[in-house]
PDB file of C-alpha atoms and ligand atoms in Angstrom:
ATOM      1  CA  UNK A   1     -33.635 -18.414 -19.198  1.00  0.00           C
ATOM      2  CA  UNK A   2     -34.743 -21.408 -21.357  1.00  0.00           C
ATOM      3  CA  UNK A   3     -32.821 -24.513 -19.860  1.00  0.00           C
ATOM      4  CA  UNK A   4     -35.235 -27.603 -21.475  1.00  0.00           C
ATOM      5  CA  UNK A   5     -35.934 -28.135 -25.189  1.00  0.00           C
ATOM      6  CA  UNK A   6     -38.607 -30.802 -26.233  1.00  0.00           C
ATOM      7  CA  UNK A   7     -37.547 -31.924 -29.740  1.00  0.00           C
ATOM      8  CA  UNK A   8     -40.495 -35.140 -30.534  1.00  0.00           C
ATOM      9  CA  UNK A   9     -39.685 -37.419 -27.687  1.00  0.00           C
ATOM     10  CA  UNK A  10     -36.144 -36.056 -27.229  1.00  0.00           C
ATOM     11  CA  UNK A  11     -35.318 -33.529 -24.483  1.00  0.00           C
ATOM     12  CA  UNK A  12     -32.095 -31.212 -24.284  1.00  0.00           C
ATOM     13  CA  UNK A  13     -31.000 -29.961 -20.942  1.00  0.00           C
ATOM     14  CA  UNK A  14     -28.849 -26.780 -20.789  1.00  0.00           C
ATOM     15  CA  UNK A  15     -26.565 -27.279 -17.461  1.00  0.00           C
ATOM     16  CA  UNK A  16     -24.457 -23.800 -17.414  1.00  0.00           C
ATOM     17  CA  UNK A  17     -21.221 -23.360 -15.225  1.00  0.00           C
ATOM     18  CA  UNK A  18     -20.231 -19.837 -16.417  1.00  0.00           C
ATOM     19  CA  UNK A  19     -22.187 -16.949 -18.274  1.00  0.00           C
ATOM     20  CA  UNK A  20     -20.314 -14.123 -17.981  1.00  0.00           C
ATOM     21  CA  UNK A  21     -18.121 -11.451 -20.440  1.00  0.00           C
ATOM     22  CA  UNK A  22     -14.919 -13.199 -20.869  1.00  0.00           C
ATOM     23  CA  UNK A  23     -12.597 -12.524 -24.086  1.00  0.00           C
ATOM     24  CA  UNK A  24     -11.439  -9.288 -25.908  1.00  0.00           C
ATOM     25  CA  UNK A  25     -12.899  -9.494 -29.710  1.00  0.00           C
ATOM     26  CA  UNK A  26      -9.583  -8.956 -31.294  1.00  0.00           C
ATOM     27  CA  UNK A  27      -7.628 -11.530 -29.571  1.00  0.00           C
ATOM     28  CA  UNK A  28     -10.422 -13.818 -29.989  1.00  0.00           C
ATOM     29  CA  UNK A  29     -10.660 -13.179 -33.506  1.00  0.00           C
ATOM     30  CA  UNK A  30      -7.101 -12.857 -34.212  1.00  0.00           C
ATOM     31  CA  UNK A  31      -7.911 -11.630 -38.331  1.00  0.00           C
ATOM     32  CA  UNK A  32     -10.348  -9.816 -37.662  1.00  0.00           C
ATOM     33  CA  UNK A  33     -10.654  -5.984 -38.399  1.00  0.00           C
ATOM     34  CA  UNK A  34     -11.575  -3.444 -36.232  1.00  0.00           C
ATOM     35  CA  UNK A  35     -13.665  -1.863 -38.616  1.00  0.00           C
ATOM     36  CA  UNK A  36     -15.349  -4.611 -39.674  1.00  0.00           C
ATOM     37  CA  UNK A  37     -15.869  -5.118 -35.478  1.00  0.00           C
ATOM     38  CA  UNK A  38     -17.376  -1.978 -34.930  1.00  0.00           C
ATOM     39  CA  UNK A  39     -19.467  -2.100 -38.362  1.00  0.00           C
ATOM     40  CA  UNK A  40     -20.918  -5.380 -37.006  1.00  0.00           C
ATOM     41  CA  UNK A  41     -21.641  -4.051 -33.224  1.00  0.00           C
ATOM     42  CA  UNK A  42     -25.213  -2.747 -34.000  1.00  0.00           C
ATOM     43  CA  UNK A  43     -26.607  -6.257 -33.658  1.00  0.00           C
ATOM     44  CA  UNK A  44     -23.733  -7.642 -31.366  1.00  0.00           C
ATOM     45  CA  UNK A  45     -24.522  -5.554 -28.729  1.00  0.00           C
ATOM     46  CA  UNK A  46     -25.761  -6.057 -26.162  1.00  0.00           C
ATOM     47  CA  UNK A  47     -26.227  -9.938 -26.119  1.00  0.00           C
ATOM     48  CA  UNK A  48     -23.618 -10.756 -27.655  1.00  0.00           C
ATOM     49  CA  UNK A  49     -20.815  -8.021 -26.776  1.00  0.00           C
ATOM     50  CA  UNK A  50     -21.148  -6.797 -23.117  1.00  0.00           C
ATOM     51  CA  UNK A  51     -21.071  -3.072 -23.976  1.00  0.00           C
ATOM     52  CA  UNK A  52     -19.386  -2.138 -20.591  1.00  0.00           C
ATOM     53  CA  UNK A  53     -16.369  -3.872 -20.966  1.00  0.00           C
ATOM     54  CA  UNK A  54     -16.410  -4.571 -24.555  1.00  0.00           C
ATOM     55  CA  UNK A  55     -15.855  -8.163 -23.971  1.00  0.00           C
ATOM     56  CA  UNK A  56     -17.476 -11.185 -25.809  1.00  0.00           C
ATOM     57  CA  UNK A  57     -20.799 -12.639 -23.735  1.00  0.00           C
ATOM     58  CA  UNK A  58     -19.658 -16.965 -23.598  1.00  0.00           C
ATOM     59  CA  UNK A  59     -21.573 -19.092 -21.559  1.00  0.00           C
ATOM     60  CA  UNK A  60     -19.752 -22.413 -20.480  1.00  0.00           C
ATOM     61  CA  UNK A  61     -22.144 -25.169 -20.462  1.00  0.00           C
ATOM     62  CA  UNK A  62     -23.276 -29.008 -21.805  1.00  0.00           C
ATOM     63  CA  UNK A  63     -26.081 -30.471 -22.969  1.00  0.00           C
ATOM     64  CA  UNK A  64     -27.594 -32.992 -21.306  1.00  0.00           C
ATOM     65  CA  UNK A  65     -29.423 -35.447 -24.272  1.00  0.00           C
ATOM     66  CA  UNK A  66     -32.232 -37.915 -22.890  1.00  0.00           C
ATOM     67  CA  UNK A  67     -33.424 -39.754 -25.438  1.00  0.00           C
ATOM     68  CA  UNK A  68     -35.664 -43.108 -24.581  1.00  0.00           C
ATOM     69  CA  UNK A  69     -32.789 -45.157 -24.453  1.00  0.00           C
ATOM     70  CA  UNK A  70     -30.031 -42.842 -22.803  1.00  0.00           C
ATOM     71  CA  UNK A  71     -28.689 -40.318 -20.481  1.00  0.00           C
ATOM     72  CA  UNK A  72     -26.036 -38.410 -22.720  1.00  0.00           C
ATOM     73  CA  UNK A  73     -23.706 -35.530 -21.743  1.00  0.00           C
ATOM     74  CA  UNK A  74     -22.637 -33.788 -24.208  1.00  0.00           C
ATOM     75  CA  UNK A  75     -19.171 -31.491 -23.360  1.00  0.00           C
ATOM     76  CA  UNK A  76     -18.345 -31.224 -19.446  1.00  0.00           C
ATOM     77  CA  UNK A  77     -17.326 -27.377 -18.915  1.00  0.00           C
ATOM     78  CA  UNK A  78     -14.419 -26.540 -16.448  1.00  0.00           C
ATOM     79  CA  UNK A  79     -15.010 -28.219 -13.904  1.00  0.00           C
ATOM     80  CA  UNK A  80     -13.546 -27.883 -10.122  1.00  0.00           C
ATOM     81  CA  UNK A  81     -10.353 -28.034  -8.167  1.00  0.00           C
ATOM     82  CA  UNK A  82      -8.794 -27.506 -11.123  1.00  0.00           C
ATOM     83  CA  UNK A  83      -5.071 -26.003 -12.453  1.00  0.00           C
ATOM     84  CA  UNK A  84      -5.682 -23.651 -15.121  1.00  0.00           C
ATOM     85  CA  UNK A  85      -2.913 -20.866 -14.313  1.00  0.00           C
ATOM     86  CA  UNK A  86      -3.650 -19.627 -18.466  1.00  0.00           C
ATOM     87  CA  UNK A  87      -7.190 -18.914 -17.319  1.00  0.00           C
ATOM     88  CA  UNK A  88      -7.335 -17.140 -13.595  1.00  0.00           C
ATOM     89  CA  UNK A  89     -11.611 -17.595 -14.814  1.00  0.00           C
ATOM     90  CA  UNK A  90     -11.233 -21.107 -14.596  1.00  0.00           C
ATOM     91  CA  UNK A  91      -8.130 -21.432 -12.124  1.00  0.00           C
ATOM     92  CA  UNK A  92      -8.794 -24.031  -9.218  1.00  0.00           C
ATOM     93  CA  UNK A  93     -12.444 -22.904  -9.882  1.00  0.00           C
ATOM     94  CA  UNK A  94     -15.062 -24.075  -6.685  1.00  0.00           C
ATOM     95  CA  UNK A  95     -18.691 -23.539  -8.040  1.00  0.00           C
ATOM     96  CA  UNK A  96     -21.530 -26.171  -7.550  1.00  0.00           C
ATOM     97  CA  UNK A  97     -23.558 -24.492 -10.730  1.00  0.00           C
ATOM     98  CA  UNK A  98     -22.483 -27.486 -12.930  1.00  0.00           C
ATOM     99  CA  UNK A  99     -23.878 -30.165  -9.994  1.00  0.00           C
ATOM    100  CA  UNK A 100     -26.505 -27.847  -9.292  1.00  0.00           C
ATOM    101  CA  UNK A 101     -28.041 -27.954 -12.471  1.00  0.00           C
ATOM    102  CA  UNK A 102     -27.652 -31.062 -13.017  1.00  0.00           C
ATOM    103  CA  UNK A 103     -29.580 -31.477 -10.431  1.00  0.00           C
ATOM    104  CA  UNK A 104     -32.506 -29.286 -12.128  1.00  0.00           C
ATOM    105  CA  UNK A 105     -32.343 -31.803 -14.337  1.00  0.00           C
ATOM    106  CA  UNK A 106     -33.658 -34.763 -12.217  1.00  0.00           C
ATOM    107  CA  UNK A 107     -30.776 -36.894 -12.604  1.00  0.00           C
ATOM    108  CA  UNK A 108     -27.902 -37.836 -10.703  1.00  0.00           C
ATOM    109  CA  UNK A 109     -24.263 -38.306 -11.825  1.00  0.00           C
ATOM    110  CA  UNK A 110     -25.208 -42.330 -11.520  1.00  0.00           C
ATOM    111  CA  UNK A 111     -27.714 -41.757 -14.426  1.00  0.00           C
ATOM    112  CA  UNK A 112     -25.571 -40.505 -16.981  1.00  0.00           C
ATOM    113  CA  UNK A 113     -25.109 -43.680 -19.759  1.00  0.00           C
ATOM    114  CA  UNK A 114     -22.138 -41.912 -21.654  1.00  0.00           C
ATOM    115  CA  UNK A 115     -20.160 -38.587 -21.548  1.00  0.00           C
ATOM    116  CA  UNK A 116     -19.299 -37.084 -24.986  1.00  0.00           C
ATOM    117  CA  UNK A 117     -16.473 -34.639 -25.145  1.00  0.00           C
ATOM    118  CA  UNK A 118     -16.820 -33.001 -28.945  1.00  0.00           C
ATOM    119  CA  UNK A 119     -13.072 -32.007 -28.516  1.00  0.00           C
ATOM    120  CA  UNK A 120     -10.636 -32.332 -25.674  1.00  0.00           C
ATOM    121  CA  UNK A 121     -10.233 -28.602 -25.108  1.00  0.00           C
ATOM    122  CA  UNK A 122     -10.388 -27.565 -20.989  1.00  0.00           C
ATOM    123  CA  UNK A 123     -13.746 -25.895 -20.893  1.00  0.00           C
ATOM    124  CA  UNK A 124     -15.092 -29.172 -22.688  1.00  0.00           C
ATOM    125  CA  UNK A 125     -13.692 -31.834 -20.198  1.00  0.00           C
ATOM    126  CA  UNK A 126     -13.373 -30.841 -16.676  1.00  0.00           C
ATOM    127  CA  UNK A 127     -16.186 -32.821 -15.187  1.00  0.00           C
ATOM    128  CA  UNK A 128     -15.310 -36.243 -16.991  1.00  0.00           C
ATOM    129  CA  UNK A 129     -13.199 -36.147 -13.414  1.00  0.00           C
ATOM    130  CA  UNK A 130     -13.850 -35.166  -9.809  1.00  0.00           C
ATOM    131  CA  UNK A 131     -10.868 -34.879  -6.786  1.00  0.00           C
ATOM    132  CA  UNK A 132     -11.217 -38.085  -4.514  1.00  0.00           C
ATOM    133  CA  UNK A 133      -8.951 -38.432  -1.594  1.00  0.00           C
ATOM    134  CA  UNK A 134      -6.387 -36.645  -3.515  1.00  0.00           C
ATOM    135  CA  UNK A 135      -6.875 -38.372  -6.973  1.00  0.00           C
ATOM    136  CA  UNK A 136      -8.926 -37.962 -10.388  1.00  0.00           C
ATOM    137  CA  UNK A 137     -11.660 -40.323 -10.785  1.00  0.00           C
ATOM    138  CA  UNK A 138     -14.440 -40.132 -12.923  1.00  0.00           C
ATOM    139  CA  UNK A 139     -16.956 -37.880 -11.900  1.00  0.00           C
ATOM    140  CA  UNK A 140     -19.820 -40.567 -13.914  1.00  0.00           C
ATOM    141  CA  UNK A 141     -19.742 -43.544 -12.641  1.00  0.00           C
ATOM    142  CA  UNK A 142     -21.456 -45.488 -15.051  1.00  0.00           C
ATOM    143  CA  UNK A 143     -20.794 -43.574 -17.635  1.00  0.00           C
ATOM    144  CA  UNK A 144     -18.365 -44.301 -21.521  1.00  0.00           C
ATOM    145  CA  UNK A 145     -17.056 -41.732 -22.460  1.00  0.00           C
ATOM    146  CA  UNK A 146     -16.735 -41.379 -26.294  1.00  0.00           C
ATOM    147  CA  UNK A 147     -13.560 -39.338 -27.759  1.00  0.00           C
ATOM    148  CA  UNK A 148     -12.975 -39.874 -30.980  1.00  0.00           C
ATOM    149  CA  UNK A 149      -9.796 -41.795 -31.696  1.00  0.00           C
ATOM    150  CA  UNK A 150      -7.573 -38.898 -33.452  1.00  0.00           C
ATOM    151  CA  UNK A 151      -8.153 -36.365 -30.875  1.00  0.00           C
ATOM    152  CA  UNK A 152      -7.247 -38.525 -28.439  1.00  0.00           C
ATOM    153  CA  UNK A 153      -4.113 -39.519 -30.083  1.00  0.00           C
ATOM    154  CA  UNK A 154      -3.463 -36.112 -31.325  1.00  0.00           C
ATOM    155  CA  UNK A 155      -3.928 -34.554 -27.374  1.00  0.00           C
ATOM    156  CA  UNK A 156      -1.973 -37.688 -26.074  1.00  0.00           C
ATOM    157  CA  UNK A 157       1.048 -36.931 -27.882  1.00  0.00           C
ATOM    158  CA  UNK A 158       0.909 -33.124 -27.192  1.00  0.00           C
ATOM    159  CA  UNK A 159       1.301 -33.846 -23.570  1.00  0.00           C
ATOM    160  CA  UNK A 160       3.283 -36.491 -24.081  1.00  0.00           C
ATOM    161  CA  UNK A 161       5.675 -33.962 -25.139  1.00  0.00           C
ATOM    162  CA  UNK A 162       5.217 -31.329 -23.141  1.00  0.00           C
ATOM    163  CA  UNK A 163       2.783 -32.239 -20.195  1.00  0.00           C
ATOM    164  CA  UNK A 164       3.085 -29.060 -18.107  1.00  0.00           C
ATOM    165  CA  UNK A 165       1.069 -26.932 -21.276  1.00  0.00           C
ATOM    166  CA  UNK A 166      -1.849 -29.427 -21.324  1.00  0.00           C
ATOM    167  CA  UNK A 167      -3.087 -29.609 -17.361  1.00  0.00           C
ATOM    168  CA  UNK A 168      -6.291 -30.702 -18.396  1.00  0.00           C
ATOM    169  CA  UNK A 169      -5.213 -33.694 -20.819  1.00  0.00           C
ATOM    170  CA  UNK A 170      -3.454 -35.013 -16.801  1.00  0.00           C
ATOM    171  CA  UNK A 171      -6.490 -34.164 -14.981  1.00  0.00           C
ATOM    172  CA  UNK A 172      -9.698 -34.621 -17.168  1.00  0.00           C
ATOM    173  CA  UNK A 173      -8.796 -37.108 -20.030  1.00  0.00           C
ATOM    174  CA  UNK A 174      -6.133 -39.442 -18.889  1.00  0.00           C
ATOM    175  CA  UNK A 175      -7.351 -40.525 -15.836  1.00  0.00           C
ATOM    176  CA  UNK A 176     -10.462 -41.779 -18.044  1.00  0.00           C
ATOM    177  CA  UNK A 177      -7.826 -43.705 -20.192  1.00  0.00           C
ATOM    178  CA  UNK A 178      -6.773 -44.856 -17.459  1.00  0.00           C
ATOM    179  CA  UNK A 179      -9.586 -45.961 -15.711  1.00  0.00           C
ATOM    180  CA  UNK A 180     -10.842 -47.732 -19.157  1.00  0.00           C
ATOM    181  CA  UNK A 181     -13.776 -45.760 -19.394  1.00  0.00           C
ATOM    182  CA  UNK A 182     -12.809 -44.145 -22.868  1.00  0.00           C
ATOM    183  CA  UNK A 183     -14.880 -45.864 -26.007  1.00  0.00           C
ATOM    184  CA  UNK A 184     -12.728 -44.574 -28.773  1.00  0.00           C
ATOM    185  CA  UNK A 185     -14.996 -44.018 -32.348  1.00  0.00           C
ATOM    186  CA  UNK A 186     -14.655 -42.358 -35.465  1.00  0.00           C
ATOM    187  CA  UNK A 187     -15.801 -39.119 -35.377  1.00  0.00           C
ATOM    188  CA  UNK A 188     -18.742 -39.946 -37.759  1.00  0.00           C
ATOM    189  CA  UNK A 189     -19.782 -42.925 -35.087  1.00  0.00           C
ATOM    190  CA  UNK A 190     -23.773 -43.098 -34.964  1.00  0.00           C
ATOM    191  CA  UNK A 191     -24.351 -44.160 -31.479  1.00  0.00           C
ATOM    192  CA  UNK A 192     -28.036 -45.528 -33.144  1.00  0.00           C
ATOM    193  CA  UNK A 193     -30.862 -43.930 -35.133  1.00  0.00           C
ATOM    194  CA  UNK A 194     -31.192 -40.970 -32.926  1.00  0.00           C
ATOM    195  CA  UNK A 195     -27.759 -40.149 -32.132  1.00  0.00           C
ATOM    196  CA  UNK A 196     -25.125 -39.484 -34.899  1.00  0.00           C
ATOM    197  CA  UNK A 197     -21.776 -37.567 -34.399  1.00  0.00           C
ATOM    198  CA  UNK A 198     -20.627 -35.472 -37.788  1.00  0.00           C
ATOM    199  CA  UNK A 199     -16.765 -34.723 -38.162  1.00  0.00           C
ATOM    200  CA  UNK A 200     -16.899 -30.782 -37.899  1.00  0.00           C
ATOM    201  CA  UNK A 201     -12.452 -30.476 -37.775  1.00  0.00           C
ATOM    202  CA  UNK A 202     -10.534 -27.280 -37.760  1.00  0.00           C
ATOM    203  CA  UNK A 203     -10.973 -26.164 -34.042  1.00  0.00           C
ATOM    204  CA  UNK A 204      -9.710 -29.205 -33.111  1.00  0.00           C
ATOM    205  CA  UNK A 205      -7.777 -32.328 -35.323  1.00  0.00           C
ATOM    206  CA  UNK A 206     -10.959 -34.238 -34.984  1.00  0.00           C
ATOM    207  CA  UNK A 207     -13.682 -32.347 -33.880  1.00  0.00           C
ATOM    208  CA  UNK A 208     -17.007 -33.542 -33.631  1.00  0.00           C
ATOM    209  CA  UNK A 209     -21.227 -32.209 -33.325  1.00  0.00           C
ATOM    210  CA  UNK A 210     -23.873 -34.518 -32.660  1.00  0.00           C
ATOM    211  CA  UNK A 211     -27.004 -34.592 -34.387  1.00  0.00           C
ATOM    212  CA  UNK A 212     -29.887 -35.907 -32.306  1.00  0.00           C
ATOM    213  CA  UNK A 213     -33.267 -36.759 -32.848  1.00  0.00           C
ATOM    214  CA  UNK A 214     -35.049 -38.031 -36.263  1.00  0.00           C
ATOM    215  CA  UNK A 215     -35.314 -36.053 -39.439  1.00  0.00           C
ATOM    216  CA  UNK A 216     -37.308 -33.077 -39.490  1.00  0.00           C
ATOM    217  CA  UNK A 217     -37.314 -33.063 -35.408  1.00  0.00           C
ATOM    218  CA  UNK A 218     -33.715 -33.147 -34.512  1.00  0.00           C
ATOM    219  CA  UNK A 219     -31.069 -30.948 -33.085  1.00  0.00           C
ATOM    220  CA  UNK A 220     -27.418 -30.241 -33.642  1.00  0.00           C
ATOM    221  CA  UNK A 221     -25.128 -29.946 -30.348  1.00  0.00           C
ATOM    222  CA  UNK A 222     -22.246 -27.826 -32.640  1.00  0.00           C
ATOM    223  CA  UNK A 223     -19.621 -27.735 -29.622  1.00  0.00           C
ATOM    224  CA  UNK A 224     -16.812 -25.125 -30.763  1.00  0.00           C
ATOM    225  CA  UNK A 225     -17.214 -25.624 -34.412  1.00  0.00           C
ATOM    226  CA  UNK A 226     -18.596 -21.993 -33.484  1.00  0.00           C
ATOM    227  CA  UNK A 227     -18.249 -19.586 -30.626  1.00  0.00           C
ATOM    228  CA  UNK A 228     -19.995 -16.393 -31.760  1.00  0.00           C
ATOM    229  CA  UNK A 229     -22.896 -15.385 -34.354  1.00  0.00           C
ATOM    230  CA  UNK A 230     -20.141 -12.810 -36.157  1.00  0.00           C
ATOM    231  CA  UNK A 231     -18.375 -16.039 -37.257  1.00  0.00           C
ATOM    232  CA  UNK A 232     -21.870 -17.357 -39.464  1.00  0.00           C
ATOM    233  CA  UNK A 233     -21.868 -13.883 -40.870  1.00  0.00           C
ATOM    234  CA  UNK A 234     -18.138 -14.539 -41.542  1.00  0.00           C
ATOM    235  CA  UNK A 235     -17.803 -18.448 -41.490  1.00  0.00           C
ATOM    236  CA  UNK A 236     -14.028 -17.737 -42.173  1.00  0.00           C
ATOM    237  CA  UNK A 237     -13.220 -15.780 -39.099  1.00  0.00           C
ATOM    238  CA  UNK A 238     -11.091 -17.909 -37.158  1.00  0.00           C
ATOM    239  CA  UNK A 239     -10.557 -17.818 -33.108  1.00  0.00           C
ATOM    240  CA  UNK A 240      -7.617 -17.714 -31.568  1.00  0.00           C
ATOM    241  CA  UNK A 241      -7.546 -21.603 -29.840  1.00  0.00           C
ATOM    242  CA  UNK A 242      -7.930 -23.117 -33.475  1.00  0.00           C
ATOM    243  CA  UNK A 243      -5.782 -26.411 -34.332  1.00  0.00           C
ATOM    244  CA  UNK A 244      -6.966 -25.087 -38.584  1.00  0.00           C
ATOM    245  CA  UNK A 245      -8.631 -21.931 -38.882  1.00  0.00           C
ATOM    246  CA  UNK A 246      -8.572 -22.957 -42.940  1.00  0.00           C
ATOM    247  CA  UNK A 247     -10.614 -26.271 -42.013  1.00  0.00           C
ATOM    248  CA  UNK A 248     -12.828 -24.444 -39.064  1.00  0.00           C
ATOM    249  CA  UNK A 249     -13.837 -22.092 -41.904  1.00  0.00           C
ATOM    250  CA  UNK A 250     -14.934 -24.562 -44.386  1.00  0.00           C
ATOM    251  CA  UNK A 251     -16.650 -26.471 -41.738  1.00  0.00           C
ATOM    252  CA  UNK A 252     -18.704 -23.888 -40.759  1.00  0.00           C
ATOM    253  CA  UNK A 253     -19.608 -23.322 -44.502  1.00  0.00           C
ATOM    254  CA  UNK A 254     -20.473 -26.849 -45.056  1.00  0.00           C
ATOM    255  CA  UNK A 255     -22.734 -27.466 -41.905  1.00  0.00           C
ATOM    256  CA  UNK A 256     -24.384 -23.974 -42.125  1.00  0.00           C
ATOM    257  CA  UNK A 257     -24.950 -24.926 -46.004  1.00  0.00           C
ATOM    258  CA  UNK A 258     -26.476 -28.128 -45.123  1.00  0.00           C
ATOM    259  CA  UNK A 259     -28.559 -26.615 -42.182  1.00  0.00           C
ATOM    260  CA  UNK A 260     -29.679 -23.143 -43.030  1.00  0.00           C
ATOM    261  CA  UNK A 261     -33.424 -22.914 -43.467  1.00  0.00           C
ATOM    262  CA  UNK A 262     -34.307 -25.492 -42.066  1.00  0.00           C
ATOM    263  CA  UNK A 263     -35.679 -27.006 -38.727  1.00  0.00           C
ATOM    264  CA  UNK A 264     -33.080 -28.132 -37.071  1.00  0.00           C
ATOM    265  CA  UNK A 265     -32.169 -26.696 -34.275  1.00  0.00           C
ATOM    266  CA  UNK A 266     -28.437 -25.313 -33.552  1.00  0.00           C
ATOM    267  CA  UNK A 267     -27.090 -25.569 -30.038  1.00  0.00           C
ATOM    268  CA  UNK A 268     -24.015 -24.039 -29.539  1.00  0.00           C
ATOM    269  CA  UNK A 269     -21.664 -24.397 -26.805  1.00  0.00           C
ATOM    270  CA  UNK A 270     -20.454 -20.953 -26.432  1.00  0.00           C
ATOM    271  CA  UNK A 271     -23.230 -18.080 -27.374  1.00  0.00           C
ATOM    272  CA  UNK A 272     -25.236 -16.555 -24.616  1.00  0.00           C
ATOM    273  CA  UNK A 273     -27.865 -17.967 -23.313  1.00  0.00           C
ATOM    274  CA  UNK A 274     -30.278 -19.336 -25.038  1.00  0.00           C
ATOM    275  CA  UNK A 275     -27.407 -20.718 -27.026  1.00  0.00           C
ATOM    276  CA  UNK A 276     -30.005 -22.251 -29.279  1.00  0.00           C
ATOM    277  CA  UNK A 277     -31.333 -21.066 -32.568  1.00  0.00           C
ATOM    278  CA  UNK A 278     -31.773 -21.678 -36.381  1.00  0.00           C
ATOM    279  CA  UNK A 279     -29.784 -20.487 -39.263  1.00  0.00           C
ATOM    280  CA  UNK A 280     -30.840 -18.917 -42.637  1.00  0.00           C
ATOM    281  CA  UNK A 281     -28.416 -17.244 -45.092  1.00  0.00           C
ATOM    282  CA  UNK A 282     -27.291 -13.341 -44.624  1.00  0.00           C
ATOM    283  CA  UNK A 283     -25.554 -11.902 -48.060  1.00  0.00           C
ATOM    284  CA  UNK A 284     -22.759 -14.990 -48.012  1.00  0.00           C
ATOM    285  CA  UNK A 285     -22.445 -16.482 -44.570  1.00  0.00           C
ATOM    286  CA  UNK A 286     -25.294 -16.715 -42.666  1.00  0.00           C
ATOM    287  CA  UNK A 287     -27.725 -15.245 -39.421  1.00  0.00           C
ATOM    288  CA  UNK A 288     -28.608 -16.860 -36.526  1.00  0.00           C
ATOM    289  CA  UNK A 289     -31.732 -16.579 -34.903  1.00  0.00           C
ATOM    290  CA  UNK A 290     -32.678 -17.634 -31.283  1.00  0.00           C
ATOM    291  CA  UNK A 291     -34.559 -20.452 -30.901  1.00  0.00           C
TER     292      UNK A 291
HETATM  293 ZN1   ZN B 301     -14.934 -24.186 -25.862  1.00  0.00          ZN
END
């Protein structure tokens, strides 16, 4: 399993929690149609369908970007100790894969310069905090974390509304508010020449990837503007967590469109490992090839 990509003097770290089958298609995909499923399970299967159970292959992982000037985390998984009583996967979950590889990695949680969550959705923040003595604190300690500002907002009211739905906006995003950690940017912020986040909405209010690296040698850390290859064959297939199926559907049109064929490099959060590949068109969406 490929966990290190060396993209000109930029190098991605994979840092998986969970690989495992996890969702039913159909829910998943709430449109989509079982014959168009089963038409499509040639190629899905096995990587990308466990054929046993029938249930989609997800890993849950981040990207860890070192560049020469920074330490970046890119999405923060589940993380541990934490109430999830939706998700008895990631329910008060106790694994030290995330800290383990991390460790792989060669740095500590002291090294990481900032933390970027590409949506506040619970598999994407649950490390931003650790327990301590019976409190959330953040699990970087030298770390910014950068949300963009309308997610926030848009999360902050949901639970301000109805807190006992959104357990991870108390645990894993408001005690960084809190703690003043959060640097709130526009979701098309460039962090400098080799680190640029591109609004990607529709999974989320105000979704964001990050492209990384310079042109020609450069990478795109997607997050959940995607979570399976059947949706570049269909970019309009929406999944079932979507804020704007509508939006997440031209997204994935206008980033594949800008993307396909060429040489950067697609890093999703969600497909199997290697969770990395290219794109090139397939009759009107598009394929995607590991990489
Ligand atoms: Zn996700």
């Amino acid at each position: 399993m490929s966990l290190q990509i060396q993209i000109g003097d930029i190098t991605i770290h994979r840092i998986v929690e969970q690989e495992a089958p996890f969702f039913d298609p159909l829910a998943f995909f709430p449109t989509l149609q079982k014959e168009v499923w089963e038409q499509n399970l040639a190629w899905l299967q096995p990587r990308y369908v466990d054929p046993a159970s029938g249930k989609l292959m997800l890993c849950i992982q981040s990207y860890l970007v070192r560049t020469p000037h920074h330490n970046i985390l890119i999405d923060s998984c589940v993380g541990n100790d934490k109430p999830r009583p939706t998700r008895p996967f990631w329910h008060m979950l106790k694994s030290d894969r995330f800290e383990q590889g991390l460790a792989a990695t060669g740095l500590a949680v002291s090294d990481i310069d900032y933390v970027m969550c590409t949506h506040l959705h619970t598999d994407h923040v649950g490390w931003n905090t650790r327990l301590e003595n019976g409190r959330w604190v953040p699990t970087f300690p030298n770390a910014r974390y950068l949300f963009a500002d309308r997610e926030l907002a848009h999360w902050t009211q949901r639970h301000k509304e109805n807190p006992d739905a959104y357990p991870w906006v108390t645990d894993s995003v408001l005690p960084i508010v809190e703690a003043k950690r959060v640097e709130m940017v526009k979701s098309d912020h460039a962090l400098n020449d080799l680190v640029q986040l591109i609004p990607t909405p529709g999974h989320t209010f105000d979704h964001y990837s990050v492209q990384v690296g310079k042109h020609g040698q450069d990478a795109l850390i997607t997050g959940d503007m995607i979570h399976s290859p059947i949706q570049a064959r269909y970019p309009e297939l929406g999944m079932m967590a979507d804020f704007d199926s509508k939006q997440a559907g031209e997204t994935r049109r206008k980033v594949f469109g800008r993307f396909c064929d060429t040489s950067t490099l697609m890093c999703t959060a969600h497909f199997p490992s290697p969770s990395t590949g290219r794109v090139t068109r397939w009759a009107d969406g598009f394929q995607f090839t590991d990489a």
